[in-house]
Tab-separated table of C-alpha atoms in Angstrom:
chain	number	residue	atom	x	y	z
Z	1141	MET	CA	279.839	-5.335	137.060
Z	1142	LYS	CA	281.581	-4.760	140.385
Z	1143	LEU	CA	285.255	-4.112	139.750
Z	1144	ASP	CA	286.537	-2.726	143.056
Z	1145	GLY	CA	288.611	-5.787	143.838
Z	1146	VAL	CA	289.808	-6.500	140.327
Z	1147	ASP	CA	293.551	-6.055	139.815
Z	1148	ASP	CA	294.871	-3.564	137.272
Z	1149	VAL	CA	296.031	-6.109	134.707
Z	1150	THR	CA	292.649	-7.846	134.651
Z	1151	LEU	CA	291.033	-4.445	134.363
Z	1152	VAL	CA	293.035	-3.672	131.232
Z	1153	LYS	CA	292.085	-7.050	129.782
Z	1154	LEU	CA	288.429	-6.208	130.389
Z	1155	ILE	CA	288.967	-2.865	128.683
Z	1156	ALA	CA	290.447	-4.697	125.713
Z	1157	ASP	CA	287.194	-6.673	125.610
Z	1158	ALA	CA	285.286	-3.372	125.468
Z	1159	HIS	CA	283.870	-3.360	129.003
Z	1160	THR	CA	283.036	0.285	129.621
Z	1161	ASP	CA	282.743	-0.362	133.374
Z	1162	ALA	CA	286.414	-1.302	133.339
Z	1163	ILE	CA	287.610	1.943	131.758
Z	1164	GLN	CA	285.491	3.849	134.275
Z	1165	GLU	CA	287.130	1.916	137.104
Z	1166	LEU	CA	290.618	2.493	135.708
Z	1167	TYR	CA	289.810	6.190	135.407
Z	1168	ASP	CA	288.599	6.270	139.014
Z	1169	ARG	CA	291.845	4.665	140.162
Z	1170	TYR	CA	294.309	6.689	138.134
Z	1171	ASN	CA	292.735	9.954	136.992
Z	1172	ARG	CA	294.570	11.932	139.667
Z	1173	LEU	CA	297.914	10.371	138.822
Z	1174	VAL	CA	297.495	10.954	135.091
Z	1175	PHE	CA	296.162	14.469	135.595
Z	1176	SER	CA	298.918	15.351	138.068
Z	1177	VAL	CA	301.622	14.298	135.624
Z	1178	ALA	CA	299.915	16.113	132.734
Z	1179	LEU	CA	299.524	19.246	134.847
Z	1180	THR	CA	303.169	19.151	135.923
Z	1181	VAL	CA	304.288	18.977	132.306
Z	1182	LEU	CA	301.757	21.394	130.809
Z	1183	GLY	CA	301.148	23.844	133.655
Z	1184	ASP	CA	297.581	24.546	132.531
Z	1185	ARG	CA	294.561	22.797	134.035
Z	1186	ALA	CA	292.367	22.971	130.944
Z	1187	VAL	CA	295.019	21.569	128.627
Z	1188	ALA	CA	296.013	18.967	131.226
Z	1189	GLU	CA	292.387	17.805	131.428
Z	1190	GLU	CA	292.223	17.401	127.653
Z	1191	ALA	CA	295.465	15.434	127.787
Z	1192	THR	CA	294.019	13.257	130.559
Z	1193	LEU	CA	290.988	12.493	128.430
Z	1194	ASP	CA	293.226	11.632	125.496
Z	1195	VAL	CA	295.252	9.227	127.620
Z	1196	PHE	CA	292.225	7.229	128.755
Z	1197	VAL	CA	290.763	7.168	125.256
Z	1198	ARG	CA	294.085	5.797	124.023
Z	1199	VAL	CA	293.954	3.142	126.691
Z	1200	TRP	CA	290.446	2.263	125.539
Z	1201	GLN	CA	291.601	1.998	121.952
Z	1202	GLY	CA	294.942	0.337	122.633
Z	1203	ALA	CA	294.354	-1.890	125.659
Z	1204	LYS	CA	295.073	-4.992	123.591
Z	1205	THR	CA	298.655	-3.839	123.137
Z	1206	TYR	CA	299.392	-3.687	126.866
Z	1207	ARG	CA	302.067	-6.204	127.901
Z	1208	PRO	CA	302.002	-6.902	131.643
Z	1209	ASP	CA	305.449	-8.504	131.451
Z	1210	ARG	CA	306.951	-5.184	130.355
Z	1211	ALA	CA	305.441	-2.684	132.769
Z	1212	LYS	CA	302.904	-2.242	135.517
Z	1213	VAL	CA	299.666	-0.610	134.474
Z	1214	ASN	CA	300.457	2.631	136.291
Z	1215	THR	CA	303.912	2.776	134.638
Z	1216	TRP	CA	302.277	2.226	131.258
Z	1217	LEU	CA	299.747	4.977	131.935
Z	1218	ILE	CA	302.440	7.373	133.073
Z	1219	ALA	CA	304.551	6.696	129.981
Z	1220	ILE	CA	301.607	7.435	127.690
Z	1221	THR	CA	300.755	10.567	129.690
Z	1222	ARG	CA	304.261	11.956	129.765
Z	1223	HIS	CA	304.909	11.410	126.052
Z	1224	HIS	CA	301.569	12.877	125.087
Z	1225	ALA	CA	301.939	15.909	127.347
Z	1226	ILE	CA	305.485	16.633	126.137
Z	1227	ASP	CA	304.209	16.362	122.585
Z	1228	ILE	CA	301.504	18.950	123.302
Z	1229	LEU	CA	304.124	21.142	124.934
Z	1230	ARG	CA	306.371	20.840	121.900
Z	1231	TRP	CA	303.590	21.977	119.632
Z	1232	GLN	CA	302.634	24.812	121.906
Z	1233	ASN	CA	306.247	25.872	121.598
Z	1234	SER	CA	305.993	27.268	125.075
Z	1235	ARG	CA	308.928	28.505	127.034
Z	1236	PRO	CA	309.495	26.851	130.364
Z	1237	ASP	CA	308.613	28.776	133.451
Z	1238	VAL	CA	311.647	27.846	135.481
Z	1239	LYS	CA	310.051	29.020	138.719
Z	1240	SER	CA	307.222	26.538	138.301
Z	1241	LEU	CA	309.484	23.634	137.594
Z	1242	SER	CA	310.873	22.750	140.977
Z	1243	LEU	CA	309.355	20.019	143.052
Z	1244	ASN	CA	309.392	22.184	146.146
Z	1245	ASP	CA	305.709	21.518	146.583
Z	1246	VAL	CA	306.476	17.882	147.106
Z	1247	SER	CA	305.200	16.904	150.488
Z	1248	LEU	CA	305.804	13.767	152.422
Z	1249	SER	CA	302.149	13.093	152.967
Z	1250	ASN	CA	300.255	10.511	151.003
Z	1251	GLY	CA	297.829	13.081	149.722
Z	1252	THR	CA	294.192	12.140	149.649
Z	1253	ALA	CA	294.540	8.691	148.162
Z	1254	VAL	CA	292.314	6.190	149.895
Z	1255	PRO	CA	294.070	2.838	150.146
Z	1256	ASP	CA	291.017	0.676	149.559
Z	1257	THR	CA	292.648	-1.714	147.150
Z	1258	GLU	CA	296.016	-3.410	147.011
Z	1259	ALA	CA	297.009	-1.343	144.002
Z	1260	ARG	CA	296.176	1.911	145.752
Z	1261	VAL	CA	298.137	0.955	148.814
Z	1262	GLU	CA	301.121	0.161	146.655
Z	1263	ILE	CA	300.836	3.460	144.795
Z	1264	SER	CA	300.564	5.376	148.048
Z	1265	LEU	CA	303.689	3.723	149.393
Z	1266	GLN	CA	305.546	4.322	146.157
Z	1267	ARG	CA	304.524	7.974	146.239
Z	1268	ALA	CA	305.796	8.417	149.769
Z	1269	ARG	CA	309.125	6.744	148.964
Z	1270	ILE	CA	309.874	8.673	145.807
Z	1271	ARG	CA	308.735	11.989	147.313
Z	1272	SER	CA	310.989	11.472	150.259
Z	1273	ALA	CA	313.907	10.549	148.003
Z	1274	VAL	CA	313.372	13.555	145.713
Z	1275	ALA	CA	312.974	15.885	148.678
Z	1276	GLN	CA	316.456	14.900	149.854
Z	1277	LEU	CA	318.080	16.080	146.614
Z	1278	PRO	CA	319.728	19.513	146.461
Z	1279	ALA	CA	317.382	22.050	144.828
Z	1280	GLU	CA	319.576	22.568	141.749
Z	1281	GLN	CA	319.623	18.817	141.062
Z	1282	ARG	CA	315.837	18.610	141.412
Z	1283	GLN	CA	315.418	21.478	138.990
Z	1284	ALA	CA	317.631	19.873	136.323
Z	1285	LEU	CA	315.896	16.537	136.819
Z	1286	VAL	CA	312.446	18.058	136.355
Z	1287	LEU	CA	313.451	19.895	133.180
Z	1288	ALA	CA	314.885	16.688	131.759
Z	1289	TYR	CA	312.061	14.359	132.655
Z	1290	PHE	CA	308.914	16.460	132.693
Z	1291	LYS	CA	309.776	18.888	129.917
Z	1292	GLY	CA	311.691	16.519	127.672
Z	1293	TYR	CA	314.699	18.837	127.525
Z	1294	THR	CA	318.181	17.734	126.510
Z	1295	HIS	CA	321.268	18.567	128.556
Z	1296	GLN	CA	322.057	21.384	126.176
Z	1297	GLN	CA	318.574	22.902	126.430
Z	1298	ILE	CA	318.650	22.703	130.213
Z	1299	ALA	CA	322.050	24.399	130.261
Z	1300	GLU	CA	320.612	27.224	128.159
Z	1301	VAL	CA	317.469	27.620	130.251
Z	1302	LEU	CA	319.333	27.607	133.561
Z	1303	LYS	CA	322.315	29.537	132.162
Z	1304	GLN	CA	324.780	26.993	133.507
Z	1305	PRO	CA	327.715	25.215	131.832
Z	1306	LEU	CA	326.780	21.991	130.013
Z	1307	GLY	CA	329.134	19.935	132.192
Z	1308	THR	CA	327.480	21.240	135.334
Z	1309	ILE	CA	324.058	20.155	134.107
Z	1310	LYS	CA	325.316	16.701	133.145
Z	1311	THR	CA	326.843	16.290	136.579
Z	1312	ARG	CA	323.699	17.462	138.377
Z	1313	ILE	CA	321.503	15.020	136.518
Z	1314	ARG	CA	323.886	12.109	136.937
Z	1315	LEU	CA	324.314	12.753	140.664
Z	1316	ALA	CA	320.567	13.161	141.161
Z	1317	MET	CA	319.765	9.882	139.457
Z	1318	GLN	CA	322.528	8.025	141.275
Z	1319	LYS	CA	321.330	9.394	144.618
Z	1320	LEU	CA	317.722	8.459	143.884
Z	1321	ARG	CA	318.768	4.983	142.857
Z	1322	GLU	CA	320.762	4.472	146.048
Z	1323	THR	CA	317.995	5.818	148.251
Z	1324	LEU	CA	315.278	3.723	146.623
Z	1325	LEU	CA	317.451	0.605	146.674
Z	1326	ASP	CA	318.228	1.124	150.354
Z	1327	GLU	CA	314.535	1.424	151.107
Z	1328	ASP	CA	313.815	-1.713	149.091
Z	1329	SER	CA	316.421	-3.600	151.147
Z	1330	ASP	CA	315.011	-2.252	154.406
Z	1331	ALA	CA	311.507	-3.230	153.383
Z	1332	SER	CA	312.532	-6.758	152.442
Z	1333	GLU	CA	314.415	-7.249	155.714
Z	1334	SER	CA	311.598	-6.043	157.908
Z	1335	PRO	CA	309.319	-8.806	159.294
H	693	MET	CA	330.222	10.556	129.106
H	694	VAL	CA	330.519	7.763	126.599
H	695	ASN	CA	333.644	5.674	126.126
H	696	ASP	CA	334.536	2.729	123.926
H	697	LEU	CA	334.117	0.180	126.679
H	698	HIS	CA	330.960	1.117	128.570
H	699	VAL	CA	328.488	3.967	128.719
H	700	PHE	CA	327.784	3.984	132.461
H	701	GLU	CA	327.957	7.744	132.911
H	702	ALA	CA	325.463	8.398	130.150
H	703	LEU	CA	322.885	5.910	131.380
H	704	PRO	CA	321.083	8.130	133.962
H	705	ALA	CA	320.462	10.793	131.309
H	706	TYR	CA	319.528	8.154	128.741
H	707	ALA	CA	316.857	6.832	131.107
H	708	LEU	CA	315.489	10.369	131.459
H	709	GLY	CA	315.601	10.944	127.700
H	710	SER	CA	317.836	13.999	128.059
H	711	LEU	CA	320.796	12.993	125.889
H	712	ASP	CA	321.137	14.699	122.554
H	713	GLU	CA	320.418	12.615	119.473
H	714	GLU	CA	324.005	11.605	118.737
H	715	GLU	CA	324.718	10.582	122.327
H	716	ALA	CA	321.458	8.639	122.491
H	717	ARG	CA	322.327	6.787	119.293
H	718	THR	CA	325.744	5.868	120.702
H	719	VAL	CA	324.243	4.565	123.927
H	720	ASN	CA	321.526	2.729	122.048
H	721	ALA	CA	324.064	0.960	119.860
H	722	HIS	CA	326.190	0.032	122.867
H	723	ILE	CA	323.472	-1.363	125.109
H	724	ALA	CA	322.169	-3.521	122.285
H	725	GLY	CA	325.267	-5.682	122.758
H	726	CYS	CA	326.260	-5.044	126.377
H	727	HIS	CA	324.427	-6.970	129.049
H	728	LEU	CA	326.187	-5.097	131.863
H	729	CYS	CA	325.139	-1.655	130.645
H	730	ARG	CA	321.649	-2.965	129.892
H	731	GLN	CA	321.319	-4.046	133.520
H	732	GLU	CA	322.538	-0.670	134.729
H	733	LEU	CA	320.085	1.062	132.439
H	734	ASP	CA	317.219	-1.046	133.773
H	735	ALA	CA	318.047	0.166	137.287
H	736	PHE	CA	318.050	3.815	136.246
H	737	GLN	CA	314.937	3.300	134.152
H	738	MET	CA	313.173	2.027	137.249
H	739	VAL	CA	314.096	5.269	139.005
H	740	ALA	CA	312.889	7.367	136.059
H	741	ASP	CA	309.610	5.449	135.916
H	742	GLN	CA	308.904	6.376	139.530
H	743	LEU	CA	309.558	10.110	139.157
H	744	PRO	CA	305.970	10.971	138.170
H	745	LEU	CA	304.866	9.717	141.561
H	746	ALA	CA	306.770	12.622	143.108
H	747	VAL	CA	304.605	15.319	141.544
H	748	PRO	CA	302.137	17.161	143.746
H	749	GLU	CA	298.793	15.427	143.524
H	750	ALA	CA	296.064	17.292	141.689
H	751	ARG	CA	292.459	16.434	140.878
H	752	PRO	CA	290.796	17.009	137.539
H	753	SER	CA	287.320	18.526	137.520
H	754	ARG	CA	284.304	16.313	138.176
H	755	GLU	CA	283.072	16.902	134.636
H	756	LEU	CA	285.972	14.974	133.165
H	757	SER	CA	284.650	11.527	134.071
H	758	PRO	CA	281.302	11.902	132.237
H	759	ARG	CA	283.112	13.465	129.302
H	760	LEU	CA	285.379	10.434	129.071
H	761	MET	CA	282.453	8.030	129.149
H	762	GLU	CA	280.628	10.090	126.562
H	763	ARG	CA	283.612	9.852	124.274
H	764	ILE	CA	284.011	6.139	124.899
H	765	GLN	CA	280.331	5.588	124.099
H	766	SER	CA	280.688	7.531	120.866
H	767	LEU	CA	283.633	5.339	119.902
H	768	ASN	CA	281.628	2.256	120.796
H	769	VAL	CA	278.789	2.972	118.422
H	770	GLY	CA	281.127	3.904	115.634
H	771	LYS	CA	280.300	7.580	115.708
H	772	PRO	CA	283.083	9.954	114.754
H	773	ALA	CA	285.188	10.399	117.855
H	774	GLN	CA	286.992	13.464	118.968
H	775	PRO	CA	290.524	13.207	117.624
H	776	VAL	CA	293.105	11.923	120.017
H	777	GLY	CA	296.752	12.654	120.081
H	778	TRP	CA	297.266	15.863	118.203
H	779	ARG	CA	296.738	19.529	118.735
H	780	PHE	CA	297.057	22.552	116.613
H	781	PRO	CA	300.112	24.429	117.670
H	782	GLY	CA	299.272	26.617	120.614
H	783	ARG	CA	295.537	26.002	120.775
H	784	LEU	CA	292.806	23.442	120.546
H	785	LEU	CA	290.572	23.430	117.495
H	786	PRO	CA	287.072	22.021	117.489
H	787	VAL	CA	286.708	18.770	115.604
H	788	GLY	CA	283.853	20.181	113.571
H	789	ALA	CA	286.014	23.041	112.340
H	790	LEU	CA	288.748	20.703	111.127
H	791	ALA	CA	286.244	18.388	109.496
H	792	GLY	CA	284.572	21.363	107.823
H	793	ILE	CA	287.831	22.749	106.489
H	794	LEU	CA	288.827	19.346	105.171
H	795	LEU	CA	285.444	18.788	103.567
H	796	ILE	CA	285.471	22.119	101.781
H	797	ILE	CA	289.008	21.600	100.520
H	798	LEU	CA	288.339	18.051	99.439
H	799	LEU	CA	285.106	18.909	97.666
H	800	ALA	CA	286.775	21.716	95.763
H	801	PHE	CA	289.578	19.446	94.736
H	802	SER	CA	287.437	16.459	93.918
H	803	ASN	CA	285.804	18.326	91.040
H	804	PHE	CA	289.150	19.536	89.915
H	805	LEU	CA	290.722	16.090	90.066
H	806	LEU	CA	287.934	14.601	87.981
H	807	TRP	CA	288.658	16.591	84.879
H	808	GLN	CA	292.305	17.464	85.230
H	809	ARG	CA	294.574	14.948	83.577
H	810	LEU	CA	298.160	15.864	83.986
H	811	ASN	CA	301.284	14.113	82.785
H	812	ASP	CA	302.616	14.210	86.303
H	813	PRO	CA	299.883	12.732	88.503
H	814	GLU	CA	301.772	13.314	91.763
H	815	VAL	CA	301.261	17.095	91.959
H	816	LEU	CA	298.064	18.755	90.837
H	817	THR	CA	297.747	22.521	90.745
H	818	GLY	CA	294.294	23.941	91.247
H	819	PRO	CA	292.667	27.347	91.044
H	820	LEU	CA	294.452	30.196	92.837
H	821	GLY	CA	297.639	28.172	93.047
H	822	MET	CA	296.511	25.519	95.524
H	823	ARG	CA	298.339	22.233	95.195
H	824	ALA	CA	297.444	18.632	95.952
H	825	ILE	CA	300.342	16.212	96.295
H	826	THR	CA	299.718	12.491	96.150
H	827	LEU	CA	301.715	10.459	98.664
H	828	GLY	CA	303.000	7.025	97.775
H	829	ASN	CA	302.670	4.137	100.197
H	830	THR	CA	305.316	1.628	101.241
H	831	ALA	CA	305.395	-2.081	101.988
H	832	ALA	CA	304.637	-1.224	105.633
H	833	ALA	CA	301.194	0.094	104.652
H	834	PRO	CA	300.421	-1.217	101.175
H	835	SER	CA	296.734	-0.191	101.250
H	836	ALA	CA	297.308	3.307	102.600
H	837	SER	CA	296.939	6.486	100.620
H	838	GLY	CA	297.437	10.138	101.398
H	839	PHE	CA	297.298	13.676	100.092
H	840	VAL	CA	298.950	16.904	101.139
H	841	ILE	CA	296.873	19.895	100.130
H	842	MET	CA	298.446	23.306	100.553
H	843	GLY	CA	297.705	26.934	99.837
H	844	ALA	CA	299.492	28.885	97.127
H	845	ASP	CA	301.985	30.436	99.524
H	846	GLY	CA	302.677	27.180	101.360
H	847	GLN	CA	301.894	28.722	104.734
H	848	ASN	CA	299.128	26.249	105.477
H	849	GLY	CA	298.476	22.697	104.487
H	850	VAL	CA	296.463	19.649	105.359
H	851	LEU	CA	297.550	16.027	105.325
H	852	VAL	CA	294.758	13.538	104.734
H	853	VAL	CA	295.464	9.834	105.110
H	854	ASP	CA	293.271	6.819	104.554
H	855	LYS	CA	293.567	3.109	105.300
H	856	LEU	CA	296.633	3.446	107.501
H	857	PRO	CA	296.686	0.500	109.929
H	858	PRO	CA	295.735	1.429	113.527
H	859	LEU	CA	298.785	1.198	115.778
H	860	GLU	CA	299.363	-0.212	119.236
H	861	ALA	CA	298.976	2.301	122.080
H	862	THR	CA	302.701	2.916	122.409
H	863	ARG	CA	303.086	3.967	118.752
H	864	GLU	CA	301.856	6.887	116.700
H	865	TYR	CA	302.257	8.159	113.197
H	866	GLN	CA	304.444	11.222	112.787
H	867	VAL	CA	304.726	13.672	109.901
H	868	TRP	CA	308.160	14.812	108.714
H	869	LEU	CA	309.136	17.657	106.433
H	870	VAL	CA	312.431	16.954	104.695
H	871	ARG	CA	314.922	19.503	103.396
H	872	ASP	CA	318.628	19.060	102.627
H	873	SER	CA	318.768	15.776	104.517
H	874	SER	CA	317.394	17.424	107.650
H	875	TYR	CA	314.038	16.581	109.185
H	876	THR	CA	311.481	18.852	110.763
H	877	GLY	CA	309.212	16.832	113.009
H	878	GLY	CA	305.526	17.474	112.512
H	879	PRO	CA	302.418	16.428	114.388
H	880	VAL	CA	301.895	12.926	115.660
H	881	PHE	CA	298.527	11.347	115.119
H	882	ALA	CA	296.439	8.229	115.412
H	883	VAL	CA	293.910	7.073	112.823
H	884	ASP	CA	290.333	5.980	113.334
H	885	GLU	CA	289.120	2.426	112.848
H	886	THR	CA	289.080	2.892	109.063
H	887	GLY	CA	292.604	4.263	108.983
H	888	TYR	CA	291.435	7.797	108.179
H	889	ARG	CA	292.731	11.068	109.613
H	890	GLY	CA	293.115	14.704	108.649
H	891	VAL	CA	295.982	16.689	110.132
H	892	ARG	CA	296.833	20.338	109.686
H	893	LEU	CA	300.435	21.082	108.720
H	894	GLN	CA	302.291	24.155	109.885
H	895	ALA	CA	306.031	24.597	109.739
H	896	PRO	CA	308.607	27.246	110.687
H	897	ASP	CA	309.010	27.990	106.960
H	898	SER	CA	306.694	27.767	103.988
H	899	LEU	CA	305.812	24.185	103.136
H	900	LEU	CA	307.053	24.972	99.637
H	901	SER	CA	310.590	25.279	100.984
H	902	TYR	CA	310.684	21.572	101.879
H	903	SER	CA	311.515	18.879	99.382
H	904	ALA	CA	309.484	15.984	100.718
H	905	VAL	CA	306.946	14.861	103.288
H	906	TRP	CA	307.136	11.526	105.097
H	907	VAL	CA	304.897	9.708	107.518
H	908	THR	CA	306.614	7.233	109.831
H	909	ILE	CA	305.701	5.070	112.815
H	910	GLU	CA	307.241	6.446	116.017
H	911	PRO	CA	306.947	5.960	119.788
H	912	VAL	CA	304.036	7.797	121.414
H	913	GLY	CA	304.827	11.500	121.528
H	914	GLY	CA	307.026	11.392	118.456
H	915	SER	CA	310.771	11.349	117.936
H	916	PRO	CA	313.385	14.042	117.366
H	917	GLU	CA	314.135	12.425	114.015
H	918	PRO	CA	312.605	9.571	112.008
H	919	THR	CA	313.358	6.226	113.631
H	920	GLY	CA	310.504	3.965	112.560
H	921	GLU	CA	309.125	2.484	109.397
H	922	GLN	CA	308.025	4.865	106.691
H	923	VAL	CA	304.423	4.335	105.589
H	924	LEU	CA	303.817	7.265	103.211
H	925	ASN	CA	306.022	9.694	101.336
H	926	GLY	CA	305.831	12.272	98.603
H	927	SER	CA	307.754	15.049	96.925
H	928	LEU	CA	306.813	18.643	97.694
H	929	PHE	CA	308.805	20.105	94.815
H	930	ASN	CA	306.799	22.332	92.503
H	931	PRO	CA	306.095	20.795	89.081
């Protein structure tokens, strides 16, 4: 079955009907995204690959539970990936390597994604927007944000890891999120106004 | 910061999941009845949902794709699949090793269970001090059954469950060890199509120091404390 032009939601429906071609296509579309998130959380390629496999097997087993009205397919995949990777991290009981946690490597390029479908174009644009927005944050706000989101740390844990007062961490995270929200909203408005 | 009227300042951290448990509960209770804060949260949640797109892009190895399809095919024909969703702390253990350990333990105990008739059927003590604890099911999983089997010193144990209903992809079962009204979160796991699963239990302290074991339904990845329906439970107290 040729699935290149099939949208993500239809693809998940096909997976729910046990079409193996569909899970292969979904993997081809999103393996880099899932693996990148897993690698960011886990910091180890081998473990991140196992986590990536787990995520797609879960999708295979749980595709019937996907609700398109609640989240896009890529958001759903990311949520499963992040929760699973943080769970692995929790059980590894590993200490965070603070130096590896910044998003300094974030570039403004679109990477190697080939925009050959509507979904891929959208993902590429989203990537560029969020990377640009994150890159504009002060480094200390990015660091707190990454510990919170990608490591599943609470304010208190972040304060301990970074050896900063709790109030400072709360402020950094709040300001970072508010700034990201404003930046992304502004870009949404600009995009909708452009011809 | 959370106040009596609204919880605006806590919403960015709530969307990231970085509030502590008490703060998260407060926000959760508030947004359940506050449309304004719910709308604000949705906006921050949208930001949080996009954060993974900011990570540097990486490619998995080429071997991963055939491995996935191999695993999918094995699931398709009903062969035992590689377990999904749980790891031994700090390392990965081959499926065969876990299955072998479980089989040996279960075979040893099956003989023992056949002839031993105790007044208290919930805890059976076997040779060399090993214990098997029967878990009771709840209305949420009326057909389910489970055992915790542990060594004499309580340093290692295995939870075996059967006929637990498979869950939707956003939910997993989670094991809890209970002591003095506090909960130690254990592994999360999914069950196969028959509801069966074996899970190794390890805890900061001996399993014998806990009073009870629970299995609950939680969001994928588990929760800091039990939030979902309980499906199995049992007492770990020595007889």
